[in-house]
Coordinates of C-alpha atoms in Angstrom, one line a residue:
M176 CA 38.9 104.2 70.1
I177 CA 38.7 104.8 73.9
N178 CA 41.3 106.1 76.2
N179 CA 42.1 103.0 78.1
I180 CA 41.8 100.3 75.5
S181 CA 45.2 99.0 76.4
I182 CA 44.2 98.0 79.9
L183 CA 42.1 95.4 78.1
K184 CA 45.3 93.6 77.2
N185 CA 45.6 92.5 80.8
I186 CA 42.2 90.7 81.1
T187 CA 40.9 87.1 80.4
I188 CA 37.4 86.7 79.3
L189 CA 34.7 83.9 79.0
Y190 CA 32.6 84.4 75.8
A191 CA 29.6 82.4 75.4
E192 CA 27.6 82.6 72.1
D193 CA 25.8 79.9 70.1
E194 CA 25.6 81.5 66.8
K195 CA 28.7 80.3 65.1
S196 CA 29.1 83.5 62.5
L197 CA 28.8 86.0 65.0
R198 CA 31.0 84.1 67.5
D199 CA 33.8 83.8 65.2
I200 CA 33.7 87.4 64.1
T201 CA 33.5 88.8 67.7
L202 CA 36.1 86.5 69.0
N203 CA 38.5 87.4 66.1
I204 CA 38.2 91.1 67.4
L205 CA 38.3 90.2 71.1
K206 CA 41.8 88.3 70.4
G207 CA 43.1 91.6 69.2
F208 CA 42.3 93.5 72.5
T209 CA 42.4 90.8 75.4
N210 CA 45.0 88.8 77.0
K211 CA 43.2 85.3 76.8
Q212 CA 39.7 83.9 75.8
F213 CA 37.7 81.2 76.9
V214 CA 35.0 80.2 74.3
A215 CA 31.6 78.5 75.0
E216 CA 28.9 77.4 72.6
N217 CA 26.0 77.3 75.2
G218 CA 25.5 78.1 78.7
L219 CA 26.1 74.6 80.2
E220 CA 29.8 74.8 78.5
G221 CA 30.2 78.3 79.7
L222 CA 29.4 77.2 83.2
E223 CA 31.9 74.5 83.2
L224 CA 34.5 76.6 81.7
F225 CA 34.0 79.2 84.7
K226 CA 34.0 76.6 87.3
K227 CA 37.3 75.2 85.8
H228 CA 39.2 78.7 85.3
E229 CA 37.4 81.0 87.8
E230 CA 40.8 82.2 89.3
E231 CA 41.8 83.4 85.7
I232 CA 38.5 85.0 84.3
D233 CA 38.0 88.7 85.0
L234 CA 34.9 89.3 82.6
I235 CA 32.1 87.4 81.1
I236 CA 30.4 88.4 77.8
T237 CA 27.2 86.0 77.0
D238 CA 24.3 85.8 74.7
V239 CA 21.0 85.0 76.2
N240 CA 19.3 82.5 74.0
M241 CA 21.4 79.5 73.9
P242 CA 20.9 75.7 73.9
Q243 CA 21.3 73.2 76.9
M244 CA 21.4 76.2 79.4
N245 CA 20.4 79.8 78.5
G246 CA 22.8 82.7 79.2
L247 CA 20.5 83.9 82.3
D248 CA 20.5 80.5 84.0
M249 CA 24.3 80.2 83.5
I250 CA 24.6 83.7 84.9
K251 CA 22.7 82.6 88.1
E252 CA 25.0 79.6 88.7
I253 CA 28.0 81.7 88.0
K254 CA 26.9 84.4 90.7
K255 CA 26.3 81.6 93.3
I256 CA 30.3 80.9 92.9
N257 CA 31.3 84.7 92.5
P258 CA 28.8 87.2 92.9
N259 CA 31.2 90.1 92.0
I260 CA 32.3 88.9 88.5
P261 CA 31.3 91.5 85.8
I262 CA 29.0 90.1 83.1
I263 CA 28.1 91.7 79.8
V264 CA 24.8 90.4 78.1
A265 CA 24.5 90.6 74.4
T266 CA 20.8 90.4 73.3
A267 CA 18.4 91.9 70.7
F268 CA 16.5 94.9 71.4
S269 CA 13.2 93.1 71.1
N270 CA 14.1 90.9 74.2
T271 CA 13.5 93.6 76.8
E272 CA 12.0 90.9 79.3
Y273 CA 15.5 89.2 79.4
L274 CA 17.1 92.7 80.1
L275 CA 14.9 93.0 83.1
E276 CA 15.5 89.7 84.4
A277 CA 19.3 90.3 83.8
I278 CA 19.1 93.4 86.0
D279 CA 17.4 91.4 88.7
I280 CA 20.0 88.9 89.0
G281 CA 22.7 91.5 89.2
V282 CA 24.1 92.2 85.6
D283 CA 24.4 95.9 85.1
K284 CA 26.0 95.8 81.6
Y285 CA 24.6 94.9 78.3
I286 CA 25.2 95.4 74.5
L287 CA 22.6 95.2 71.8
K288 CA 22.9 93.0 68.8
P289 CA 24.0 93.4 66.1
I290 CA 27.2 94.1 68.1
D291 CA 28.9 97.3 67.7
M292 CA 32.5 96.5 68.6
K293 CA 33.2 100.2 69.7
K294 CA 30.6 100.1 71.9
L295 CA 31.6 96.4 73.3
L296 CA 35.0 97.5 74.1
Q297 CA 33.8 100.7 75.8
V298 CA 31.4 98.6 78.0
M299 CA 34.4 96.2 78.9
S300 CA 36.7 98.8 79.8
Q301 CA 34.0 100.2 82.2
S302 CA 33.8 96.7 83.8
L303 CA 37.5 97.0 84.6
L304 CA 36.7 98.6 88.0
Y305 CA 36.2 95.1 89.1
H306 CA 39.2 93.8 87.8
E307 CA 41.2 96.6 89.6
L308 CA 39.6 95.7 92.7
K309 CA 40.3 92.1 92.1
D310 CA 43.9 92.8 92.1
L311 CA 43.8 93.8 95.7
Y312 CA 42.9 90.1 96.3
V313 CA 44.7 88.3 93.6
D314 CA 48.5 87.6 93.3
K315 CA 49.2 88.7 89.7
L316 CA 52.0 86.0 89.2
T317 CA 50.3 82.8 90.4
R318 CA 46.7 83.9 90.2
L319 CA 46.3 82.6 93.7
P320 CA 44.2 84.7 96.3
N321 CA 46.7 86.8 98.1
R322 CA 47.4 87.9 101.7
N323 CA 44.4 90.4 101.4
K324 CA 42.2 87.8 100.5
L325 CA 43.3 85.5 103.3
K326 CA 42.9 88.0 106.2
K327 CA 39.3 88.7 104.7
D328 CA 38.4 85.1 104.5
L329 CA 39.7 84.3 108.0
D330 CA 37.5 87.4 109.2
L331 CA 34.4 85.4 108.1
T332 CA 35.0 82.4 110.1
A333 CA 35.1 81.7 114.0
Q334 CA 38.1 79.1 113.8
D335 CA 40.6 78.1 111.3
L336 CA 42.9 75.3 110.5
M337 CA 45.7 76.5 108.3
A338 CA 49.4 75.9 107.4
L339 CA 52.0 78.6 106.2
I340 CA 54.6 77.0 103.5
N341 CA 57.8 78.7 103.3
I342 CA 60.4 77.9 100.4
D343 CA 63.7 77.7 102.0
K344 CA 66.4 80.2 100.9
F345 CA 64.5 81.4 97.8
S346 CA 66.4 84.5 97.6
T347 CA 69.6 82.3 97.0
I348 CA 67.6 80.6 94.1
N349 CA 67.0 84.1 92.6
D350 CA 70.7 84.9 92.8
L351 CA 71.5 81.7 91.3
F352 CA 69.1 81.2 88.5
G353 CA 67.7 84.9 88.1
E354 CA 64.4 86.5 88.9
D355 CA 62.6 85.3 85.7
N356 CA 63.5 81.8 86.4
G357 CA 62.4 82.4 90.0
N358 CA 59.0 83.6 88.9
K359 CA 58.6 80.5 86.6
L360 CA 59.5 78.3 89.8
L361 CA 56.9 80.1 91.8
I362 CA 54.2 79.5 89.2
Q363 CA 54.9 75.8 89.0
F364 CA 55.2 75.7 92.8
S365 CA 51.8 77.1 93.3
M366 CA 50.3 74.5 90.8
I367 CA 51.9 71.7 92.9
I368 CA 50.3 73.1 95.8
K369 CA 46.9 73.2 94.3
Q370 CA 47.4 69.5 93.0
F371 CA 48.1 68.3 96.7
F372 CA 45.6 70.4 98.5
S373 CA 42.3 70.0 96.5
S374 CA 40.0 73.0 96.0
D375 CA 37.2 70.9 97.6
D376 CA 38.7 70.7 100.9
Y377 CA 41.3 73.7 101.0
R378 CA 42.0 77.1 100.1
V379 CA 45.3 78.2 98.8
Y380 CA 46.9 81.5 98.9
R381 CA 50.4 83.2 98.1
I382 CA 51.1 85.4 101.1
E383 CA 54.8 86.7 100.2
S384 CA 57.2 86.1 97.4
D385 CA 58.2 82.6 98.8
K386 CA 55.3 82.1 101.4
F387 CA 52.1 80.3 100.8
A388 CA 49.2 79.5 102.9
V389 CA 46.8 76.5 103.1
V390 CA 43.6 76.7 104.9
A391 CA 41.0 73.7 105.5
K392 CA 37.5 74.4 104.5
D393 CA 36.6 72.2 107.4
Y394 CA 38.3 73.7 110.3
A395 CA 37.1 70.8 112.5
M396 CA 39.2 68.1 110.4
D397 CA 41.7 66.2 112.3
I398 CA 44.9 68.3 112.7
K399 CA 47.0 65.2 112.5
E400 CA 45.5 64.0 109.2
F401 CA 46.4 67.7 107.8
E402 CA 50.0 67.5 109.2
I403 CA 50.4 64.2 107.4
L404 CA 49.3 65.9 104.0
C405 CA 51.7 68.8 104.6
E406 CA 54.4 66.3 105.5
K407 CA 53.8 64.4 102.1
F408 CA 53.8 67.7 100.3
A409 CA 57.2 68.7 102.0
N410 CA 58.4 65.3 101.1
H411 CA 57.5 65.4 97.4
I412 CA 59.1 68.9 97.0
E413 CA 62.4 67.7 98.6
E414 CA 62.4 64.5 96.5
N415 CA 61.2 66.0 93.2
A416 CA 63.2 68.8 91.4
I417 CA 61.5 71.5 89.6
F418 CA 62.5 71.9 86.0
I419 CA 62.7 75.5 84.6
D420 CA 63.6 75.3 80.8
E421 CA 66.8 73.1 81.2
N422 CA 67.5 74.1 84.9
E423 CA 66.9 71.4 87.5
I424 CA 66.1 73.5 90.8
D425 CA 65.9 71.4 94.2
L426 CA 63.8 72.9 96.9
N427 CA 63.0 72.4 100.6
V428 CA 60.2 73.9 102.4
T429 CA 59.4 74.8 106.1
I430 CA 55.8 74.4 107.5
G431 CA 54.0 75.8 110.3
I432 CA 50.4 74.6 111.3
A433 CA 48.0 75.9 113.6
C434 CA 44.3 75.7 114.6
A435 CA 42.8 78.6 116.4
D436 CA 39.7 80.9 116.9
N437 CA 39.5 84.5 117.3
K438 CA 41.5 85.2 113.9
L439 CA 44.6 84.0 115.6
A440 CA 45.6 81.0 113.2
Y441 CA 47.7 83.5 110.8
K442 CA 49.7 84.8 113.7
Y443 CA 50.3 81.4 115.3
T444 CA 51.5 79.9 112.0
E445 CA 53.8 82.8 111.4
R446 CA 55.2 82.3 114.9
V447 CA 55.6 78.6 114.8
I448 CA 57.2 78.6 111.3
N449 CA 60.0 80.9 112.8
Y450 CA 60.3 78.3 115.7
A451 CA 60.6 75.4 113.1
R452 CA 63.4 77.4 111.2
K453 CA 65.5 78.0 114.4
R454 CA 65.0 74.3 115.2
F455 CA 65.8 73.1 111.9
E456 CA 62.6 71.3 111.7
Q457 CA 60.7 70.7 108.5
I458 CA 57.0 70.7 110.1
L459 CA 56.0 72.2 113.5
V460 CA 52.4 72.4 114.8
Y461 CA 51.6 75.2 117.2
D462 CA 50.3 74.4 120.7
N463 CA 50.0 76.2 123.9
S464 CA 53.5 75.5 125.0
F465 CA 54.7 78.1 122.8
N466 CA 53.2 80.9 125.0
I467 CA 52.8 83.2 122.0
Q468 CA 50.8 85.9 123.9
E469 CA 53.1 85.5 126.9
S470 CA 56.0 86.2 124.6
F471 CA 54.5 89.2 123.1
E472 CA 53.7 90.7 126.5
D473 CA 57.3 90.1 127.6
N474 CA 58.7 91.7 124.5
I475 CA 56.4 94.7 125.1
K476 CA 57.5 94.9 128.7
W477 CA 61.3 94.8 127.7
V478 CA 60.9 97.5 125.1
K479 CA 59.6 99.7 127.7
E480 CA 62.2 98.6 130.1
V481 CA 65.0 99.3 127.8
K482 CA 63.7 102.8 127.1
K483 CA 63.2 103.5 130.7
G484 CA 66.9 102.0 131.3
L485 CA 68.3 104.5 128.8
K486 CA 66.5 107.4 130.2
E487 CA 67.3 106.7 133.9
G488 CA 70.6 105.3 133.5
L489 CA 69.9 101.8 134.5
F490 CA 72.3 100.1 132.3
V491 CA 75.8 99.5 133.5
A492 CA 79.0 97.6 132.6
F493 CA 80.1 94.5 134.6
Y494 CA 83.6 93.4 133.8
Q495 CA 85.0 89.8 133.4
P496 CA 88.7 89.2 133.7
I497 CA 90.7 88.0 130.8
V498 CA 94.0 86.3 132.1
N499 CA 97.3 85.5 130.6
T500 CA 97.2 81.4 130.0
Q501 CA 100.9 80.9 131.3
T502 CA 100.9 83.2 134.2
Q503 CA 97.0 83.3 135.1
E504 CA 97.6 87.2 135.8
I505 CA 94.7 89.5 134.7
Y506 CA 95.6 91.0 131.3
K507 CA 92.5 92.9 130.6
Y508 CA 88.7 93.1 131.3
E509 CA 85.6 92.6 128.9
A510 CA 82.9 95.2 129.6
L511 CA 79.5 93.2 129.5
I512 CA 76.0 95.1 129.6
R513 CA 73.8 94.6 132.5
Y514 CA 70.4 95.9 133.4
I515 CA 69.7 97.0 137.1
N516 CA 66.1 97.1 137.7
E517 CA 64.2 99.1 140.5
Q518 CA 64.6 96.2 143.1
G519 CA 68.3 96.2 142.5
E520 CA 68.3 92.9 140.7
V521 CA 71.0 92.4 138.1
I522 CA 69.6 91.2 134.7
A523 CA 71.9 89.7 132.0
P524 CA 71.6 90.7 128.4
I525 CA 70.0 87.5 127.2
K526 CA 66.7 89.0 128.5
F527 CA 66.9 92.2 126.7
L528 CA 69.8 92.6 124.0
D529 CA 67.9 91.0 121.1
I530 CA 64.8 93.2 121.8
A531 CA 66.8 96.2 122.1
K532 CA 68.3 95.5 118.6
K533 CA 64.7 94.8 117.1
A534 CA 63.4 97.9 118.7
K535 CA 66.2 99.9 117.0
L536 CA 67.6 101.0 120.6
Y537 CA 70.8 98.9 120.6
S538 CA 72.8 101.8 119.2
Y539 CA 72.5 103.7 122.5
I540 CA 73.7 100.7 124.5
I541 CA 77.2 100.7 122.7
E542 CA 77.4 104.5 123.5
I543 CA 76.7 103.5 127.0
M544 CA 79.3 100.7 127.2
L545 CA 82.0 102.9 125.5
L546 CA 81.7 105.6 128.0
E547 CA 81.7 102.9 131.0
A548 CA 84.9 101.3 129.7
I549 CA 86.7 104.6 129.3
G550 CA 85.4 105.5 132.8
L551 CA 87.0 102.3 134.3
I552 CA 90.5 103.1 132.2
K553 CA 90.5 106.7 133.6
E554 CA 89.8 105.6 137.2
Q555 CA 92.0 102.2 137.5
K556 CA 94.2 102.2 134.3
K557 CA 92.7 98.8 133.3
R558 CA 92.6 97.6 129.9
V559 CA 89.0 97.0 128.7
A560 CA 87.3 95.4 125.7
V561 CA 84.1 96.5 124.4
N562 CA 81.9 94.5 121.9
I563 CA 80.7 96.1 118.6
S564 CA 78.4 94.6 116.1
F565 CA 78.5 94.9 112.4
D566 CA 75.3 96.9 112.5
D567 CA 77.0 99.4 114.8
I568 CA 79.9 99.7 112.4
T569 CA 77.5 100.4 109.5
N570 CA 75.5 103.1 111.4
T571 CA 77.1 106.3 110.7
K572 CA 75.5 108.1 113.7
T573 CA 77.1 105.4 116.0
T574 CA 80.6 105.3 114.5
K575 CA 80.5 109.3 114.5
K576 CA 79.7 109.2 118.3
I577 CA 82.4 106.6 118.8
Y578 CA 85.0 108.6 116.9
D579 CA 84.2 111.7 118.8
T580 CA 84.4 109.9 122.1
L581 CA 87.9 108.6 121.3
E582 CA 89.2 111.9 120.1
E583 CA 87.9 113.5 123.4
N584 CA 89.8 110.8 125.4
K585 CA 93.0 110.2 123.3
E586 CA 95.4 109.9 126.3
F587 CA 93.2 106.9 127.5
V588 CA 92.1 104.8 124.6
H589 CA 95.5 103.1 124.1
L590 CA 94.0 100.9 126.8
L591 CA 90.6 100.2 125.0
E592 CA 89.9 97.2 122.5
F593 CA 87.0 96.6 120.2
E594 CA 85.9 93.0 119.8
I595 CA 84.0 92.9 116.4
L596 CA 81.0 90.2 116.8
E597 CA 82.1 87.7 114.2
S598 CA 78.8 85.6 114.5
E599 CA 76.9 88.5 112.7
E600 CA 77.1 88.4 109.0
I601 CA 79.7 90.8 107.5
N602 CA 79.0 91.7 104.0
N603 CA 80.8 95.0 103.8
F604 CA 84.6 94.5 104.2
A605 CA 85.2 98.3 103.2
T606 CA 83.2 99.7 105.8
V607 CA 84.7 97.3 108.5
T608 CA 88.1 98.1 107.3
T609 CA 87.6 101.9 107.6
F610 CA 86.4 101.4 111.2
I611 CA 89.2 99.5 112.2
D612 CA 91.9 101.7 110.6
K613 CA 90.1 104.8 112.1
V614 CA 90.2 103.4 115.6
K615 CA 93.5 101.8 115.3
S616 CA 94.9 105.2 114.2
L617 CA 93.5 106.6 117.7
G618 CA 95.5 104.0 119.5
C619 CA 92.8 101.1 119.9
S620 CA 93.4 97.5 119.4
V621 CA 90.7 95.5 117.7
G622 CA 90.0 91.7 117.5
V623 CA 87.2 89.3 116.1
D624 CA 84.8 87.9 118.8
D625 CA 83.0 84.7 118.8
F626 CA 85.2 83.2 116.1
G627 CA 84.1 79.5 115.1
A628 CA 80.4 80.4 115.4
G629 CA 78.2 81.7 112.8
Y630 CA 79.7 82.7 109.5
S631 CA 83.4 81.9 110.4
N632 CA 85.8 81.9 107.6
F633 CA 89.7 82.3 107.8
N634 CA 89.7 84.5 104.6
M635 CA 88.0 87.1 106.9
L636 CA 90.7 87.1 109.4
T637 CA 93.4 87.9 106.7
N638 CA 91.5 90.6 105.2
L639 CA 91.1 92.6 108.6
N640 CA 93.6 94.6 110.2
I641 CA 93.2 92.9 113.7
D642 CA 95.1 92.2 116.6
F643 CA 93.6 89.2 118.2
V644 CA 91.0 86.3 117.9
K645 CA 88.5 85.3 120.4
I646 CA 87.5 81.7 119.9
D647 CA 83.8 81.1 120.5
G648 CA 82.9 79.3 123.8
S649 CA 80.8 76.6 121.9
L650 CA 84.3 75.3 120.7
I651 CA 85.8 75.4 124.5
K652 CA 83.3 74.4 126.8
N653 CA 83.7 70.5 126.0
I654 CA 87.2 70.9 124.8
D655 CA 88.6 68.6 127.4
T656 CA 86.5 65.8 126.3
S657 CA 85.9 66.3 122.6
K658 CA 88.6 65.5 120.1
N659 CA 86.7 67.2 117.3
Q660 CA 86.6 70.5 119.2
Q661 CA 90.2 70.1 120.1
I662 CA 91.3 69.8 116.4
I663 CA 89.3 72.9 115.4
V664 CA 90.7 75.0 118.2
E665 CA 94.0 73.8 117.4
T666 CA 93.5 74.9 113.8
I667 CA 92.4 78.3 114.7
A668 CA 95.2 78.8 116.9
D669 CA 97.9 77.8 114.5
F670 CA 96.5 79.8 111.8
S671 CA 96.1 83.0 114.1
K672 CA 99.7 82.7 115.4
K673 CA 101.0 82.3 111.6
F674 CA 99.4 85.6 110.9
G675 CA 100.4 87.2 114.2
F676 CA 97.0 87.4 115.9
K677 CA 96.9 86.7 119.8
T678 CA 94.1 84.2 120.6
V679 CA 91.5 84.3 123.6
A680 CA 89.7 81.2 124.8
E681 CA 86.0 81.8 126.1
F682 CA 84.0 79.7 128.6
V683 CA 86.9 78.3 130.4
S684 CA 85.2 77.1 133.3
S685 CA 87.2 74.3 135.0
E686 CA 90.8 73.1 135.7
E687 CA 90.6 70.6 133.2
I688 CA 89.7 73.1 130.3
Y689 CA 92.2 75.5 131.3
E690 CA 94.9 72.7 131.0
K691 CA 93.8 71.9 127.5
I692 CA 93.9 75.4 126.5
K693 CA 97.4 75.9 128.1
E694 CA 98.5 72.8 126.1
L695 CA 97.1 74.2 122.8
N696 CA 99.3 77.4 123.5
I697 CA 96.2 79.8 123.5
D698 CA 97.4 83.1 124.7
Y699 CA 94.6 84.3 127.0
C700 CA 91.7 82.6 128.8
Q701 CA 88.2 84.0 130.1
G702 CA 85.5 82.3 132.0
Y703 CA 84.2 81.5 135.4
H704 CA 87.4 79.4 136.3
F705 CA 89.1 82.8 136.7
G706 CA 86.3 85.2 137.5
K707 CA 82.5 86.1 136.8
P708 CA 81.6 89.4 135.5
E709 CA 81.5 92.1 138.4
S710 CA 80.5 95.5 139.1
K711 CA 83.0 98.2 138.7
D712 CA 83.4 98.7 142.4
K713 CA 84.4 95.1 143.0
I714 CA 87.4 94.9 140.6

């Protein structure tokens, strides 16, 4: 019939016609070609259907002469709500005055009665240009306005009050129940949001797979009132499971709220929701204390500084001693990155390391640290440990550089150790095992750093061919006063000894902590009690 007739299967139409016989015949045919049909017997009924189902309806077909409200009056009211909705007018040839009026109010498609169904379907397919454009602004799954529509709407207002709502750990739900059930859940979740935040006062959007936005139509409303409503919504979600078929799914949400002008509300909610996650808070309202602009400026500054430091050799290693717990003699040093600015100020990695990772510059830093450590080994015959992350190990370019450097310095690398950062999630044991076997074959020792923090599990220790375990400082710093921490550290130490791993305690900052570490038979100690990180010339 027409080339793109199959595309009509995706659309939902509103069909208004008062003549029953014609309505039944036409509707019967339309059911075979379109996804869904809303049917009205007069203009007033058609208008009410459109108001109720505006987000679903893609196309309107209407008669002109109808009781209660004629088709043109209905069109005028609908155009006030959505001036872009495509409308096809069906009318007799004799009613030319209606066609002229229809053109005046923005109707550019018409079909003459008696209706030629081939012609009607052709005209409908031509109207799908709007449907394609609409997809740019409508989420196909939930039929909510999408991120594009949100940004467009925010551009039209001087100030906005909005909330960003994120379903916690939605990827886990997909893994447990499957994507089909995950999609059903999102549809139900979107319906719950719309129930809580009425269309009279709020606009609701789906921004990403598990992220939704709610914008107050009255930006001047009390932000505390908005926060209370958001809190009620969050509690409702937490207290009421969503049922998908026979599956009961419990959800939690995190919500960030902001009120701002100059199109900043969306940026602020994104930032504040990240703070909320880090602080394990359900709801957080943005205020000036977050210093978002200063944070951005600081990030930009440090990306430039890192690039400059790499280019000009401003990154150097400082070395902190690690001592034998029983004799207090220095056994080895840990190499720790420092940035020396133009004023000679020594800057710790807390200022720049995370930014270097996000800017994809971190791999260059591990190369610097490796060369620095080997330099100290060559000059002073000291044993040196270097940190390496899971990201470094999975980066083939980085590991090749490491292997090449070790091969070039074979006679020295027996004094080199690698500490794998255990606080980073290791999800590919085969890759880590390959790395460990390779560097150990060249004479290096390998251990796990920060054990007891992040993703710690004893099964990981038994699966990796390591030599030592460094216990995270968060478990050590209060071990002299915390019985719980003593028990955890003792468990790690006993487990390690049974499997032949040496143990190292970080953050040993006082005589009291040292005595407790000694009592627990930890092999080595590291911390300010024995020495701060120092430059190479001070060792």
